[in-house]
PDB file of C-alpha atoms in Angstrom:
ATOM      1  CA  UNK A  22     -75.743  22.470   2.509  1.00  0.00           C
ATOM      2  CA  UNK A  23     -75.047  19.231   5.081  1.00  0.00           C
ATOM      3  CA  UNK A  24     -77.102  19.275   8.115  1.00  0.00           C
ATOM      4  CA  UNK A  25     -75.269  18.085  11.212  1.00  0.00           C
ATOM      5  CA  UNK A  26     -76.632  15.355  13.306  1.00  0.00           C
ATOM      6  CA  UNK A  27     -78.193  16.380  16.764  1.00  0.00           C
ATOM      7  CA  UNK A  28     -76.193  15.354  19.816  1.00  0.00           C
ATOM      8  CA  UNK A  29     -77.937  12.569  21.143  1.00  0.00           C
ATOM      9  CA  UNK A  30     -79.754  13.157  23.755  1.00  0.00           C
ATOM     10  CA  UNK A  31     -78.244  12.362  27.205  1.00  0.00           C
ATOM     11  CA  UNK A  32     -74.777  12.691  25.442  1.00  0.00           C
ATOM     12  CA  UNK A  33     -71.879  14.381  27.128  1.00  0.00           C
ATOM     13  CA  UNK A  34     -71.090  18.182  26.342  1.00  0.00           C
ATOM     14  CA  UNK A  35     -67.631  17.800  26.843  1.00  0.00           C
ATOM     15  CA  UNK A  36     -65.955  14.705  25.683  1.00  0.00           C
ATOM     16  CA  UNK A  37     -64.037  12.375  28.272  1.00  0.00           C
ATOM     17  CA  UNK A  38     -60.698  12.351  29.174  1.00  0.00           C
ATOM     18  CA  UNK A  39     -58.248   9.570  28.639  1.00  0.00           C
ATOM     19  CA  UNK A  40     -58.109   9.351  32.698  1.00  0.00           C
ATOM     20  CA  UNK A  41     -56.492   5.796  32.637  1.00  0.00           C
ATOM     21  CA  UNK A  42     -53.735   6.923  31.085  1.00  0.00           C
ATOM     22  CA  UNK A  43     -50.414   7.175  32.888  1.00  0.00           C
ATOM     23  CA  UNK A  44     -48.987  10.628  31.356  1.00  0.00           C
ATOM     24  CA  UNK A  45     -52.991  11.928  32.104  1.00  0.00           C
ATOM     25  CA  UNK A  46     -52.143  13.148  36.317  1.00  0.00           C
ATOM     26  CA  UNK A  47     -48.729  14.584  34.763  1.00  0.00           C
ATOM     27  CA  UNK A  48     -50.707  16.454  32.197  1.00  0.00           C
ATOM     28  CA  UNK A  49     -53.117  17.969  34.373  1.00  0.00           C
ATOM     29  CA  UNK A  50     -50.321  19.284  36.787  1.00  0.00           C
ATOM     30  CA  UNK A  51     -49.022  20.649  33.427  1.00  0.00           C
ATOM     31  CA  UNK A  52     -52.281  22.396  32.880  1.00  0.00           C
ATOM     32  CA  UNK A  53     -52.036  23.695  36.302  1.00  0.00           C
ATOM     33  CA  UNK A  54     -49.209  25.744  36.042  1.00  0.00           C
ATOM     34  CA  UNK A  55     -51.025  27.961  33.854  1.00  0.00           C
ATOM     35  CA  UNK A  56     -52.664  30.927  34.846  1.00  0.00           C
ATOM     36  CA  UNK A  57     -54.831  33.497  33.203  1.00  0.00           C
ATOM     37  CA  UNK A  58     -53.588  36.744  33.573  1.00  0.00           C
ATOM     38  CA  UNK A  59     -56.316  38.456  34.795  1.00  0.00           C
ATOM     39  CA  UNK A  60     -56.972  35.344  37.234  1.00  0.00           C
ATOM     40  CA  UNK A  61     -55.117  34.368  40.241  1.00  0.00           C
ATOM     41  CA  UNK A  62     -56.249  30.626  39.678  1.00  0.00           C
ATOM     42  CA  UNK A  63     -54.558  27.803  37.138  1.00  0.00           C
ATOM     43  CA  UNK A  64     -56.507  27.491  33.922  1.00  0.00           C
ATOM     44  CA  UNK A  65     -57.155  24.006  34.913  1.00  0.00           C
ATOM     45  CA  UNK A  66     -59.041  24.831  38.004  1.00  0.00           C
ATOM     46  CA  UNK A  67     -61.217  27.639  36.573  1.00  0.00           C
ATOM     47  CA  UNK A  68     -62.451  25.001  34.361  1.00  0.00           C
ATOM     48  CA  UNK A  69     -61.000  26.217  31.087  1.00  0.00           C
ATOM     49  CA  UNK A  70     -59.588  22.527  29.719  1.00  0.00           C
ATOM     50  CA  UNK A  71     -62.299  20.448  28.940  1.00  0.00           C
ATOM     51  CA  UNK A  72     -60.390  17.010  27.613  1.00  0.00           C
ATOM     52  CA  UNK A  73     -57.458  16.078  27.857  1.00  0.00           C
ATOM     53  CA  UNK A  74     -57.236  12.749  25.338  1.00  0.00           C
ATOM     54  CA  UNK A  75     -53.802  10.764  25.139  1.00  0.00           C
ATOM     55  CA  UNK A  76     -53.359   8.507  22.032  1.00  0.00           C
ATOM     56  CA  UNK A  77     -51.252   4.577  22.429  1.00  0.00           C
ATOM     57  CA  UNK A  78     -48.714   6.506  20.812  1.00  0.00           C
ATOM     58  CA  UNK A  79     -48.989   9.249  23.347  1.00  0.00           C
ATOM     59  CA  UNK A  80     -49.987  12.177  21.371  1.00  0.00           C
ATOM     60  CA  UNK A  81     -52.044  14.524  22.918  1.00  0.00           C
ATOM     61  CA  UNK A  82     -54.833  16.576  22.181  1.00  0.00           C
ATOM     62  CA  UNK A  83     -56.386  18.721  25.287  1.00  0.00           C
ATOM     63  CA  UNK A  84     -59.609  20.679  23.990  1.00  0.00           C
ATOM     64  CA  UNK A  85     -59.780  24.012  26.181  1.00  0.00           C
ATOM     65  CA  UNK A  86     -61.733  27.155  26.115  1.00  0.00           C
ATOM     66  CA  UNK A  87     -61.227  30.314  27.563  1.00  0.00           C
ATOM     67  CA  UNK A  88     -63.400  32.380  29.779  1.00  0.00           C
ATOM     68  CA  UNK A  89     -64.862  34.925  27.368  1.00  0.00           C
ATOM     69  CA  UNK A  90     -64.118  34.908  23.677  1.00  0.00           C
ATOM     70  CA  UNK A  91     -62.961  38.754  24.071  1.00  0.00           C
ATOM     71  CA  UNK A  92     -60.037  37.175  26.543  1.00  0.00           C
ATOM     72  CA  UNK A  93     -56.710  39.530  25.838  1.00  0.00           C
ATOM     73  CA  UNK A  94     -54.975  36.518  26.053  1.00  0.00           C
ATOM     74  CA  UNK A  95     -57.052  34.406  23.582  1.00  0.00           C
ATOM     75  CA  UNK A  96     -54.165  33.695  20.860  1.00  0.00           C
ATOM     76  CA  UNK A  97     -51.767  32.838  23.198  1.00  0.00           C
ATOM     77  CA  UNK A  98     -53.422  30.989  25.900  1.00  0.00           C
ATOM     78  CA  UNK A  99     -53.346  27.295  23.698  1.00  0.00           C
ATOM     79  CA  UNK A 100     -49.785  27.838  22.897  1.00  0.00           C
ATOM     80  CA  UNK A 101     -49.071  28.612  26.749  1.00  0.00           C
ATOM     81  CA  UNK A 102     -50.801  24.951  27.356  1.00  0.00           C
ATOM     82  CA  UNK A 103     -48.741  22.902  24.601  1.00  0.00           C
ATOM     83  CA  UNK A 104     -45.206  25.071  26.269  1.00  0.00           C
ATOM     84  CA  UNK A 105     -46.489  23.086  29.673  1.00  0.00           C
ATOM     85  CA  UNK A 106     -47.288  19.536  28.204  1.00  0.00           C
ATOM     86  CA  UNK A 107     -44.725  19.161  25.417  1.00  0.00           C
ATOM     87  CA  UNK A 108     -41.663  18.992  27.560  1.00  0.00           C
ATOM     88  CA  UNK A 109     -43.380  15.879  29.981  1.00  0.00           C
ATOM     89  CA  UNK A 110     -41.145  12.657  29.457  1.00  0.00           C
ATOM     90  CA  UNK A 111     -43.430  10.354  27.158  1.00  0.00           C
ATOM     91  CA  UNK A 112     -45.589  13.081  25.790  1.00  0.00           C
ATOM     92  CA  UNK A 113     -44.902  12.162  21.872  1.00  0.00           C
ATOM     93  CA  UNK A 114     -46.656  15.657  20.367  1.00  0.00           C
ATOM     94  CA  UNK A 115     -49.392  18.506  21.950  1.00  0.00           C
ATOM     95  CA  UNK A 116     -52.282  19.808  19.850  1.00  0.00           C
ATOM     96  CA  UNK A 117     -54.590  22.343  21.857  1.00  0.00           C
ATOM     97  CA  UNK A 118     -57.832  22.998  20.464  1.00  0.00           C
ATOM     98  CA  UNK A 119     -59.837  25.809  21.475  1.00  0.00           C
ATOM     99  CA  UNK A 120     -63.550  25.299  21.781  1.00  0.00           C
ATOM    100  CA  UNK A 121     -66.607  27.428  22.307  1.00  0.00           C
ATOM    101  CA  UNK A 122     -68.847  24.550  23.029  1.00  0.00           C
ATOM    102  CA  UNK A 123     -70.429  24.352  25.482  1.00  0.00           C
ATOM    103  CA  UNK A 124     -69.746  28.197  26.666  1.00  0.00           C
ATOM    104  CA  UNK A 125     -67.696  28.457  30.194  1.00  0.00           C
ATOM    105  CA  UNK A 126     -69.696  29.411  33.151  1.00  0.00           C
ATOM    106  CA  UNK A 127     -68.680  29.233  36.700  1.00  0.00           C
ATOM    107  CA  UNK A 128     -70.208  25.906  37.648  1.00  0.00           C
ATOM    108  CA  UNK A 129     -67.165  24.706  35.777  1.00  0.00           C
ATOM    109  CA  UNK A 130     -64.777  26.166  38.690  1.00  0.00           C
ATOM    110  CA  UNK A 131     -63.432  23.653  41.284  1.00  0.00           C
ATOM    111  CA  UNK A 132     -64.194  24.371  44.607  1.00  0.00           C
ATOM    112  CA  UNK A 133     -60.520  25.414  45.507  1.00  0.00           C
ATOM    113  CA  UNK A 134     -60.977  28.205  42.320  1.00  0.00           C
ATOM    114  CA  UNK A 135     -64.230  28.974  44.295  1.00  0.00           C
ATOM    115  CA  UNK A 136     -63.043  29.618  47.352  1.00  0.00           C
ATOM    116  CA  UNK A 137     -59.577  31.269  46.110  1.00  0.00           C
ATOM    117  CA  UNK A 138     -61.956  33.923  44.354  1.00  0.00           C
ATOM    118  CA  UNK A 139     -64.447  34.244  47.286  1.00  0.00           C
ATOM    119  CA  UNK A 140     -67.114  32.638  45.239  1.00  0.00           C
ATOM    120  CA  UNK A 141     -67.735  30.059  48.652  1.00  0.00           C
TER     121      UNK A 141
END
């Protein structure tokens, strides 16, 4: 049995995004166009998009989570994200990966999302 190495102490639980890539802001805007049907806030401000990486050939990988594993749209939402990002000019391809680590929490929401949902 292979033992997985423990994460390095102080290493981020969520990998950093390619924020310096020219397509990054457009991809964020596309992610903000996707909503969880049960919550009137976009999935980016809800904190469901963990990482957006863009390689040198403009292939995009989005790592995201859901508010709960039993979310009724669990099978659909990654496709909605891919459909929002793929048409952007310059995007070569999009892969959306669903993860449950770290688990989503309300502390991952933006201040705007907390305000919209009445948590502030």
